[in-house]
Coordinates of N, CA and C in Angstrom, one line a residue:
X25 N -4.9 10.2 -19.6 CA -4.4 8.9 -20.1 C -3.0 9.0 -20.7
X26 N -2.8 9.9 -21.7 CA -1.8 10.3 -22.3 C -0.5 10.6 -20.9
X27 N -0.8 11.2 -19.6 CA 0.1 11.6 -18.8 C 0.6 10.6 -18.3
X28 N -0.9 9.8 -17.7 CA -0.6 8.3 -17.2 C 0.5 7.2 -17.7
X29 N 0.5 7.9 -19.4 CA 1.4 6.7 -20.2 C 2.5 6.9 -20.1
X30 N 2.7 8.7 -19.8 CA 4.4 8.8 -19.8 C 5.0 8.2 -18.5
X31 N 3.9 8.7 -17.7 CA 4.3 8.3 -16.1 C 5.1 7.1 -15.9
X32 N 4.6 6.2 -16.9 CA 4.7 4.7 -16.4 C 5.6 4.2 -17.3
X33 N 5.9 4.9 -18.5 CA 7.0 4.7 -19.8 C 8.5 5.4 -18.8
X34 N 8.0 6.6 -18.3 CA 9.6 7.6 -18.0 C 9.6 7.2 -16.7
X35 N 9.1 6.9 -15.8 CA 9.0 6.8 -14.1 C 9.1 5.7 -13.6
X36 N 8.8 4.8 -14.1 CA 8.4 3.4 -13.7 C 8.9 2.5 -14.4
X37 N 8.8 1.6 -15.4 CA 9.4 1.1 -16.3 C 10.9 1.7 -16.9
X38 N 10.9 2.6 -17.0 CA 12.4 2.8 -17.4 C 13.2 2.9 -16.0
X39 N 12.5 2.9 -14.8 CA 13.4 2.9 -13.1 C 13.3 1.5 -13.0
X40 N 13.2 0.2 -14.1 CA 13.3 -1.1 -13.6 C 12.0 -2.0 -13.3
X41 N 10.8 -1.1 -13.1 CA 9.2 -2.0 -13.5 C 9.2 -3.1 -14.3
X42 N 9.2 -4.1 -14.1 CA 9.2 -5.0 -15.1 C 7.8 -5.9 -15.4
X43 N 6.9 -5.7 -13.8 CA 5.8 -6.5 -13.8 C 5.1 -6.0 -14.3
X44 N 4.5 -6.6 -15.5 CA 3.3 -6.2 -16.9 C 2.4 -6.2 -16.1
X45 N 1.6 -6.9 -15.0 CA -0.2 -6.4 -14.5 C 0.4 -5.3 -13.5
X46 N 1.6 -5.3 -12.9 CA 1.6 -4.2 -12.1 C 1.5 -2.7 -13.4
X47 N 2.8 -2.7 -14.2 CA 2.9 -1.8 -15.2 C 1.1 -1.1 -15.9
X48 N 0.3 -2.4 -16.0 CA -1.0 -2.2 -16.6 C -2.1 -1.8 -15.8
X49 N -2.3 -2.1 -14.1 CA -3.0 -1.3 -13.6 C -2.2 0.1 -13.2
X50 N -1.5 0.3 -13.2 CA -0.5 1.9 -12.7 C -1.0 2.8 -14.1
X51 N -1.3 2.2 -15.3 CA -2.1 3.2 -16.4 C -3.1 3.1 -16.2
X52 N -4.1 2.1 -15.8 CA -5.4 2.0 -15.4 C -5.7 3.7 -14.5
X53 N -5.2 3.1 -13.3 CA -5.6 3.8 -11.8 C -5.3 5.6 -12.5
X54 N -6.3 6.1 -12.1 CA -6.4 7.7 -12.5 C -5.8 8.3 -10.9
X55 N -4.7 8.7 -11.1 CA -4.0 9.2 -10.2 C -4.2 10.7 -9.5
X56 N -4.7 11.3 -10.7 CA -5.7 12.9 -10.2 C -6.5 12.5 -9.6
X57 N -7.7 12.0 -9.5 CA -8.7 11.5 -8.5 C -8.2 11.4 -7.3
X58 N -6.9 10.9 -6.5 CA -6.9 10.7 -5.3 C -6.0 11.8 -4.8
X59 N -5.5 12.8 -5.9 CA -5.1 14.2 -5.0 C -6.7 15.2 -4.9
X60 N -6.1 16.2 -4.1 CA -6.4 17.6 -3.9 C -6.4 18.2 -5.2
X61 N -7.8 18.8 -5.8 CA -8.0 19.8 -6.8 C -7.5 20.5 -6.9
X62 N -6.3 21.1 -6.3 CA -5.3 22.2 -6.6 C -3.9 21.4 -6.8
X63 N -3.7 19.9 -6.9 CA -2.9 19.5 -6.7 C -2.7 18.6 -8.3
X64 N -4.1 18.7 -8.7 CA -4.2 17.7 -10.0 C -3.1 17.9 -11.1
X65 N -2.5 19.1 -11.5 CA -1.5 19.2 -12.4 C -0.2 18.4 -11.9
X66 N 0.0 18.1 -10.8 CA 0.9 17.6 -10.3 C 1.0 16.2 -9.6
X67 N 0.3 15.4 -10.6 CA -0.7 14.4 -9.9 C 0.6 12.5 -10.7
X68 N 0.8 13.3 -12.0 CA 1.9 12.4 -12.4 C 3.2 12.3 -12.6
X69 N 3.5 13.4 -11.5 CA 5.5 13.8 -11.5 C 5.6 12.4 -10.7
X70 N 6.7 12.0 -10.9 CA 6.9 11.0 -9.5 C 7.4 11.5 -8.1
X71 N 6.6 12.3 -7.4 CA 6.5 12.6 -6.2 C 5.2 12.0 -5.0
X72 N 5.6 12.0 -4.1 CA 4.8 12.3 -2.9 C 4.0 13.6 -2.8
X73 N 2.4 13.2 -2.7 CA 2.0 15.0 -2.5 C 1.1 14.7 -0.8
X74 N 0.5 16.4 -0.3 CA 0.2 15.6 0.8 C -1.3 15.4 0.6
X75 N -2.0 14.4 1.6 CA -3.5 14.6 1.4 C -4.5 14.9 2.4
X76 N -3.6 15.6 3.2 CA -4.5 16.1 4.6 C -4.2 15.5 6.1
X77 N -4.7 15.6 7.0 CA -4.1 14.6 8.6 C -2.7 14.6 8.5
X78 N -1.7 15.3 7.9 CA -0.3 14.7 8.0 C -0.1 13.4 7.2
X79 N -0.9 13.1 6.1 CA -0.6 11.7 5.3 C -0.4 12.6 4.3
X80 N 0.5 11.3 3.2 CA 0.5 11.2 2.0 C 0.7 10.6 1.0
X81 N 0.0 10.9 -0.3 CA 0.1 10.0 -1.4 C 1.4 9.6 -1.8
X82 N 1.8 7.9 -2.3 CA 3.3 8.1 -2.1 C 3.5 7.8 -3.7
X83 N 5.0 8.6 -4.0 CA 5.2 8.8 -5.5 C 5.1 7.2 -6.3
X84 N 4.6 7.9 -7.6 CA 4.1 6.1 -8.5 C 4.9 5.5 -8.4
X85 N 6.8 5.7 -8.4 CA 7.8 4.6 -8.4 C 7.4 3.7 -7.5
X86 N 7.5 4.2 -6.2 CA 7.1 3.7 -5.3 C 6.2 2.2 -4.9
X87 N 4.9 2.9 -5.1 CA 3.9 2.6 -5.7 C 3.8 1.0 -6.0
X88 N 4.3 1.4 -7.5 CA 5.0 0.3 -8.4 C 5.5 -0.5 -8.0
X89 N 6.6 -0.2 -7.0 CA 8.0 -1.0 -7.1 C 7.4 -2.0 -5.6
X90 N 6.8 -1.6 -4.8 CA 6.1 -1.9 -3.6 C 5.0 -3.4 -4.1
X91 N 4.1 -2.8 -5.3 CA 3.0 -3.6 -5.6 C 4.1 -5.2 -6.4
X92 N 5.1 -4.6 -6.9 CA 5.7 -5.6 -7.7 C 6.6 -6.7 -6.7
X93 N 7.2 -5.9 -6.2 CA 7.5 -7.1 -4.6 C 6.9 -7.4 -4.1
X94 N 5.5 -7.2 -3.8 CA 4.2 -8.2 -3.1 C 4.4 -9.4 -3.9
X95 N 3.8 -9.0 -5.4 CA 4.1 -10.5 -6.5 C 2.1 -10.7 -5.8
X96 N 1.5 -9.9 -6.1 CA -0.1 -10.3 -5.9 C -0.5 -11.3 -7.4
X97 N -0.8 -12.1 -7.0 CA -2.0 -12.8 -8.2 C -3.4 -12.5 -7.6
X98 N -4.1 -12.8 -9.0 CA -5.5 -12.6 -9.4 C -6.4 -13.4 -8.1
X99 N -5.4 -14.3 -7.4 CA -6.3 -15.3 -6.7 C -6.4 -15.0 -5.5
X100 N -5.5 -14.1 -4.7 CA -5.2 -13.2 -3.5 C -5.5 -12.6 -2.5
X101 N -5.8 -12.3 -1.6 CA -6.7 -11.8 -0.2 C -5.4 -10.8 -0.1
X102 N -5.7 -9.8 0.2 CA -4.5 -8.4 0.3 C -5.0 -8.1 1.8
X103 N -4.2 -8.1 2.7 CA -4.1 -7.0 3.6 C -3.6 -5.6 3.2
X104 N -4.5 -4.2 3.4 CA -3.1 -3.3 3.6 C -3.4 -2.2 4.4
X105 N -2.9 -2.0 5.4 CA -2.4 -1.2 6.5 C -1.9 0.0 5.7
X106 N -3.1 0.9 6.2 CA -2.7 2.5 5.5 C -3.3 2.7 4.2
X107 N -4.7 3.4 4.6 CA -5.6 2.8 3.0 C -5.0 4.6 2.3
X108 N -4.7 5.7 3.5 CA -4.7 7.3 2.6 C -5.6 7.5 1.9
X109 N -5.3 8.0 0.5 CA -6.4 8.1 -0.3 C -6.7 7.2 -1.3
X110 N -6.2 6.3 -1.0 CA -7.1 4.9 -1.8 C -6.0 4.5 -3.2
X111 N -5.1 5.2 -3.4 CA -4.2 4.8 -4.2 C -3.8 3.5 -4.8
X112 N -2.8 3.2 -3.7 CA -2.3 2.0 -3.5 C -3.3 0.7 -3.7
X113 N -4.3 1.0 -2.9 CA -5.5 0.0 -2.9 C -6.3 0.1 -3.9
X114 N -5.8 1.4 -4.7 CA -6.6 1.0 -6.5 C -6.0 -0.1 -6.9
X115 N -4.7 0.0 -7.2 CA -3.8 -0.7 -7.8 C -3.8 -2.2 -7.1
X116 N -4.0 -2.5 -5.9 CA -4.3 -3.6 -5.4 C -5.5 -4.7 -6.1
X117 N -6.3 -3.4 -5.7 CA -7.5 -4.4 -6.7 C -7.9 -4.3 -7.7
X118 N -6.8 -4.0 -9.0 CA -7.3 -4.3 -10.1 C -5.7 -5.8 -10.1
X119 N -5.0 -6.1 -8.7 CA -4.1 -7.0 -8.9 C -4.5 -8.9 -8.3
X120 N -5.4 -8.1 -7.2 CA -6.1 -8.9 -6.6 C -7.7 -9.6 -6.7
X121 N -7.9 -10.6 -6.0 CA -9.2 -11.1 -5.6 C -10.0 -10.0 -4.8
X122 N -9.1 -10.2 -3.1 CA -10.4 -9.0 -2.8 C -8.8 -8.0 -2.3
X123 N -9.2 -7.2 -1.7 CA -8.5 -5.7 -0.6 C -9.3 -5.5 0.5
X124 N -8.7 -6.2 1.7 CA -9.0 -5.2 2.9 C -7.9 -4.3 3.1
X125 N -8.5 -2.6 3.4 CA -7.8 -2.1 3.9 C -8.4 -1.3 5.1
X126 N -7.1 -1.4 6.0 CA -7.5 -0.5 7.3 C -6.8 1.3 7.2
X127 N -7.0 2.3 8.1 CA -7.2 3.7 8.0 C -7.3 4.1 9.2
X128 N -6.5 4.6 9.5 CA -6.7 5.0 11.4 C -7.4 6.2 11.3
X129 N -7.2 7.2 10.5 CA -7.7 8.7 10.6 C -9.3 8.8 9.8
X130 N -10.2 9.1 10.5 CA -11.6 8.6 9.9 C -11.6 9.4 8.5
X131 N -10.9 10.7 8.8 CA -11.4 11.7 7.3 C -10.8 10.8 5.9
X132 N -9.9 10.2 6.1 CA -9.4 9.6 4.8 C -9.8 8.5 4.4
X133 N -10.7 7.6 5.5 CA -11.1 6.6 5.0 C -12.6 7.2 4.6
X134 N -13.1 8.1 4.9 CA -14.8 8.6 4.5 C -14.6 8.9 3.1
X135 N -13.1 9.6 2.9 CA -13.2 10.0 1.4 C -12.5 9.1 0.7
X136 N -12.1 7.7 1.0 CA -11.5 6.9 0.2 C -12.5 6.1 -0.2
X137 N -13.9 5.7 0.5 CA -14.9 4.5 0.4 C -15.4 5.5 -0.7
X138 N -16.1 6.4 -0.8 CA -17.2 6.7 -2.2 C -16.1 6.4 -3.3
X139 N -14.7 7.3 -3.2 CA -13.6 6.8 -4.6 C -13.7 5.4 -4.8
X140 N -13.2 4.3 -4.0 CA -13.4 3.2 -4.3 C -14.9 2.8 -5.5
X141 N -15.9 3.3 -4.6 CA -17.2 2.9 -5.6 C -17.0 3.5 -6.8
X142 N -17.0 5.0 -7.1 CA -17.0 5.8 -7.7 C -16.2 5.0 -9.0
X143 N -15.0 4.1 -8.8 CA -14.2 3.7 -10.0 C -14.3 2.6 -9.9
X144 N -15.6 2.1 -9.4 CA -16.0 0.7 -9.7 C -15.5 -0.6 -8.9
X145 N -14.6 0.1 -7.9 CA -13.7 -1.4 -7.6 C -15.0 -2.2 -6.1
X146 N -15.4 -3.2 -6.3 CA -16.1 -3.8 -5.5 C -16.0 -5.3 -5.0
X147 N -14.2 -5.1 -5.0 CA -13.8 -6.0 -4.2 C -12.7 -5.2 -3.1
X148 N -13.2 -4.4 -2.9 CA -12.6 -3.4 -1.6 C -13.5 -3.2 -0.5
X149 N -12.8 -3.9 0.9 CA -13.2 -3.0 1.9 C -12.3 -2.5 2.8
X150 N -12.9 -1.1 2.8 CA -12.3 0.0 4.0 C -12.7 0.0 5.2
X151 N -11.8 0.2 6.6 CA -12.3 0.2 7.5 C -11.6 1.2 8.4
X152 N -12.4 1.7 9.5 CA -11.4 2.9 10.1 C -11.1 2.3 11.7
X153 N -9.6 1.9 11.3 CA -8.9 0.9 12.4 C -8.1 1.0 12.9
X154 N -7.1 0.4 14.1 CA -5.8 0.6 14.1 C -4.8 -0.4 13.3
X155 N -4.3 0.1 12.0 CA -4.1 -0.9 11.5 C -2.7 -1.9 11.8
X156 N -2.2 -1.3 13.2 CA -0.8 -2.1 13.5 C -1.6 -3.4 14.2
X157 N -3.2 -3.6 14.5 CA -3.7 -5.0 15.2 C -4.0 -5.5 14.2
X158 N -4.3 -5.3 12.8 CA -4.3 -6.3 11.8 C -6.0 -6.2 11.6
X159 N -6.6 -7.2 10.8 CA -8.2 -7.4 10.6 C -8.4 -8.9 11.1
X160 N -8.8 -8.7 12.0 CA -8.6 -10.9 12.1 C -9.9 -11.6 11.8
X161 N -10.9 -10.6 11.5 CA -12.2 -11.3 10.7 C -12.2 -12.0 9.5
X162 N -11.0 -11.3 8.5 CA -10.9 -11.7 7.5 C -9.3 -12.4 7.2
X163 N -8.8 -13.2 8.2 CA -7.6 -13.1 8.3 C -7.8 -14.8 8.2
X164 N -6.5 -15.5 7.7 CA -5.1 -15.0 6.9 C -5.8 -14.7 5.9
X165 N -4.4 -13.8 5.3 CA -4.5 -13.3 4.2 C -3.0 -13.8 3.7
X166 N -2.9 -13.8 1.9 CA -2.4 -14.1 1.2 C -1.3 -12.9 1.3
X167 N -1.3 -11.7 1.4 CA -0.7 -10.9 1.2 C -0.7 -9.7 2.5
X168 N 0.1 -8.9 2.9 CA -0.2 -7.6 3.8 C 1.0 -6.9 3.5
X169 N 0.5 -5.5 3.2 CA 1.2 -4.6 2.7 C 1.2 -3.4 3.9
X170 N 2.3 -3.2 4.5 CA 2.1 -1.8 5.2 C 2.5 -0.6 4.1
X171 N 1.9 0.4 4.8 CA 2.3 1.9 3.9 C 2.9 2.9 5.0
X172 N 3.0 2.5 5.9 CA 4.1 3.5 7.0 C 4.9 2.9 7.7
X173 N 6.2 3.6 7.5 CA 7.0 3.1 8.0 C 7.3 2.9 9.7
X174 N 7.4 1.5 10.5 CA 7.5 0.9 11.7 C 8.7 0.9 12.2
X175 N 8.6 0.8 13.4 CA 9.9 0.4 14.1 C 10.3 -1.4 13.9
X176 N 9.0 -1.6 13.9 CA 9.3 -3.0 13.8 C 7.8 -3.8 13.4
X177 N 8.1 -4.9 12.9 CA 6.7 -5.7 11.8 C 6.1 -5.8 13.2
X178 N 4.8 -5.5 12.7 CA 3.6 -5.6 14.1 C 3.4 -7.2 14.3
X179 N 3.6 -8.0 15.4 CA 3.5 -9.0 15.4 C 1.9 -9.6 14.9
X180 N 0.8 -9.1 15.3 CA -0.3 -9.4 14.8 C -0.3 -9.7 13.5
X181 N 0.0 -8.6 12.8 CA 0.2 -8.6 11.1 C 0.6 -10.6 10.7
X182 N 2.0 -10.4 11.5 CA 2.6 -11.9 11.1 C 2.1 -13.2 11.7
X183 N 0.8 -12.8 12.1 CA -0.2 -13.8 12.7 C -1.1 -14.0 11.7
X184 N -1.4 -12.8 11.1 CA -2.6 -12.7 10.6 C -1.8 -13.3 8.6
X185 N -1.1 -13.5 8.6 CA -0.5 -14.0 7.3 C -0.7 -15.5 7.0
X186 N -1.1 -15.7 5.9 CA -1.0 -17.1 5.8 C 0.0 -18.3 5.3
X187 N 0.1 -19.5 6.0 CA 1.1 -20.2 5.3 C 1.6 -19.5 3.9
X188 N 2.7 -19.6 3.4 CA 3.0 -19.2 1.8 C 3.0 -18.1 1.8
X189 N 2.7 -17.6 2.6 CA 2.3 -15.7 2.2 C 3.3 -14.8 2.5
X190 N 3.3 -13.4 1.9 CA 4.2 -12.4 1.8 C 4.0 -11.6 2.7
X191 N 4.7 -10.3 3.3 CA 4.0 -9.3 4.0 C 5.4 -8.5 3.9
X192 N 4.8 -7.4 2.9 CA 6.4 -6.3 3.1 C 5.6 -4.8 3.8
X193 N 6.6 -4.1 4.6 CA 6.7 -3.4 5.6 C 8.3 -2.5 5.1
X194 N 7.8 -0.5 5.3 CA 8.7 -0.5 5.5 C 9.3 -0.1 7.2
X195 N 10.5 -0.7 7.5 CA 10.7 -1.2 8.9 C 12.6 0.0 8.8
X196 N 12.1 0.7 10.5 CA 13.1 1.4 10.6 C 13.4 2.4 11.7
X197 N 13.6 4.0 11.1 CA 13.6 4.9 12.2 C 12.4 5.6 11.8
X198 N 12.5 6.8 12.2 CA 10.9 7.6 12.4 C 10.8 8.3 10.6
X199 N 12.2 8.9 10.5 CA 12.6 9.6 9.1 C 12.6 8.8 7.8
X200 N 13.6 7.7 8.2 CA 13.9 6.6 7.1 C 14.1 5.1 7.1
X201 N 13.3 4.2 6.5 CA 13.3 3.4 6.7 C 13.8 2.1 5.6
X202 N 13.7 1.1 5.5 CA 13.8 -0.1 4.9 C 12.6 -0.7 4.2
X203 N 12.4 -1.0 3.1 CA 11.6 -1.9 2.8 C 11.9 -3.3 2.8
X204 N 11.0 -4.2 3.8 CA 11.7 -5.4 4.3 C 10.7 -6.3 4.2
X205 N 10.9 -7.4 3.6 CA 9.8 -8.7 2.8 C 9.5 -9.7 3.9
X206 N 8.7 -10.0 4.6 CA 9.0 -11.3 5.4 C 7.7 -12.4 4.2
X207 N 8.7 -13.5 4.7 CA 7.6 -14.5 3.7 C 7.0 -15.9 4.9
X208 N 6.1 -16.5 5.2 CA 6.2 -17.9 5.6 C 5.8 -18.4 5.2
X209 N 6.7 -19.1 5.7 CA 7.0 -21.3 4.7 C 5.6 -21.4 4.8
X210 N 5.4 -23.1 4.0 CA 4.1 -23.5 4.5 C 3.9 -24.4 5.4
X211 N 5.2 -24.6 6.6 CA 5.7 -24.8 7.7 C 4.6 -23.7 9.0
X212 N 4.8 -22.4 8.3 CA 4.4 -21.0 9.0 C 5.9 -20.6 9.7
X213 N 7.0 -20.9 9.0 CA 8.8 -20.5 9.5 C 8.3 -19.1 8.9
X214 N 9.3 -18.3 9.7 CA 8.9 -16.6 9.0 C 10.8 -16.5 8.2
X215 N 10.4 -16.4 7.7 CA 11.9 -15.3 6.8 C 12.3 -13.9 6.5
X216 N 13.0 -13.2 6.4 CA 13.2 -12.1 6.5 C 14.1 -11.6 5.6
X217 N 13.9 -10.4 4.9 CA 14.6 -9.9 4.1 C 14.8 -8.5 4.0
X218 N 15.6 -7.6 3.8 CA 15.6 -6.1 3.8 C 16.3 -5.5 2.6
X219 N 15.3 -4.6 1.8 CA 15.9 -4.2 0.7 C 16.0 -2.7 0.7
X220 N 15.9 -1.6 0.2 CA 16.4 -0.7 -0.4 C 15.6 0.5 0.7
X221 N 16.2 1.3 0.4 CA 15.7 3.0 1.5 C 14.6 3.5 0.8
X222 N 13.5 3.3 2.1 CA 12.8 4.7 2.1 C 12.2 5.4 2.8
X223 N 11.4 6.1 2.5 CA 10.6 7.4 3.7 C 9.6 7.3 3.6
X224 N 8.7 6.7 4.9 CA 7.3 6.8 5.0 C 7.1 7.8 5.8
X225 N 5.6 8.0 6.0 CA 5.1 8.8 7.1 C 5.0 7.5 8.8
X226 N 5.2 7.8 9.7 CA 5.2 6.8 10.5 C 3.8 6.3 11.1
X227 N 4.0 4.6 10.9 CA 2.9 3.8 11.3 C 2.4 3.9 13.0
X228 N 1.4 4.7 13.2 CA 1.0 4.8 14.0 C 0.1 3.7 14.7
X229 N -0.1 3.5 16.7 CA -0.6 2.6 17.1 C 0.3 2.1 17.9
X230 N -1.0 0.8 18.3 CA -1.0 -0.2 19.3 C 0.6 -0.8 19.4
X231 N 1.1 -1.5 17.8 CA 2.4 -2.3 17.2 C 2.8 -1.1 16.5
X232 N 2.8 -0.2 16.4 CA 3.9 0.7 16.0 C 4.2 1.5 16.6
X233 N 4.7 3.1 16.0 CA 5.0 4.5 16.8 C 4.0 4.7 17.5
X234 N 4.2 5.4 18.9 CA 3.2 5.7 19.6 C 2.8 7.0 19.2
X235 N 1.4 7.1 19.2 CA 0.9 8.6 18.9 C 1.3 10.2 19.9
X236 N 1.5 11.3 19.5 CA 2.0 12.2 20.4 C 0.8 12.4 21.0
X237 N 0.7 12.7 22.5 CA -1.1 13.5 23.3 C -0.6 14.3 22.9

């Protein structure tokens, strides 16, 4: 708890966090739990660590600064594309109503469902999908967050969004990308916005990079 607080005093809020429920679940969410037991001392630097399959957990700024340009309320249906190890989607749902998240690689979503239970959150579900086709069972949603970076917004996704609703994506090349906000009216007009550099691991799939045979 004590690490959690500097994390979020020296890493986060002092890098410009300003959203108090984002700021408040990022000390909530126990950030050791979703590394590797050899990784736990290194669980609140602000870095990226990795968590197996070629994914990884992405550093708390991140994180933060990601959950706070969603702008989620308490009332909210979250898409999010790229569950990893369940991080992000802690922080989701202690921001949200419910969390679907999709997970293409089965091992991460097996060990993300018991964490989910394990820390109580029981407005999460995981599923092991391709997450560039979206969930259309549970679709629109209020919100859709990607966590790998695309070549371009999966058109599904922006189907599957609802009038009023947000959807940021980071959108780019394979190495480095854009974090880019689309919003639509309650027309369903889409808008478009592109803010600041970063580096995902690439969104694999149907609407995104194609996978290597």
């Amino acid at each position: 708890a004590v690490q959690r607080e500097r994390m979020v005093r020296d890493l986060i809020a002092a890098r410009g966090i300003h959203d108090e429920r984002v700021l408040a679940a990022m000390r909530r969410t126990p950030r050791h739990l979703f590394v590797k037991d050899h990784l736990r001392n290194q669980a609140y630097g602000d870095h990226a660590l990795p968590i197996g399959s070629s994914q990884t957990i992405s550093q708390p700024y991140i994180v933060a600064r990601m959950s706070e340009l969603l702008e989620v309320g308490p009332e909210h249906s979250v898409l999010e594309i790229g569950t990893g190890s369940g991080y992000q989607t802690a922080v989701l749902a202690l921001l949200a109503r419910r969390v679907y998240s999709l997970e293409r690689v089965p091992e991460l979503a097996q060990a993300a469902i018991p964490r989910m239970r394990q820390l109580g959150f029981d407005n999460v579900k995981v599923q092991v999908f391709d997450g560039t086709v979206g969930w259309s069972e549970w679709a629109p949603y209020d919100r859709i967050l990607v966590t790998a970076g695309a070549p371009k917004v999966p058109e599904p996704l922006l189907g599957q969004l609802a009038p009023g609703g947000t959807l940021l994506i980071p959108e780019g090349q394979l190495n480095l990308q854009k974090l880019v906000i689309y919003r639509k009216s309650p027309r369903g007009e889409i808008r478009r916005k592109e803010g600041e550099d970063v580096a995902f691991v690439p969104l694999l799939g149907r609407h995104g990079w194609k996978p290597e045979k």
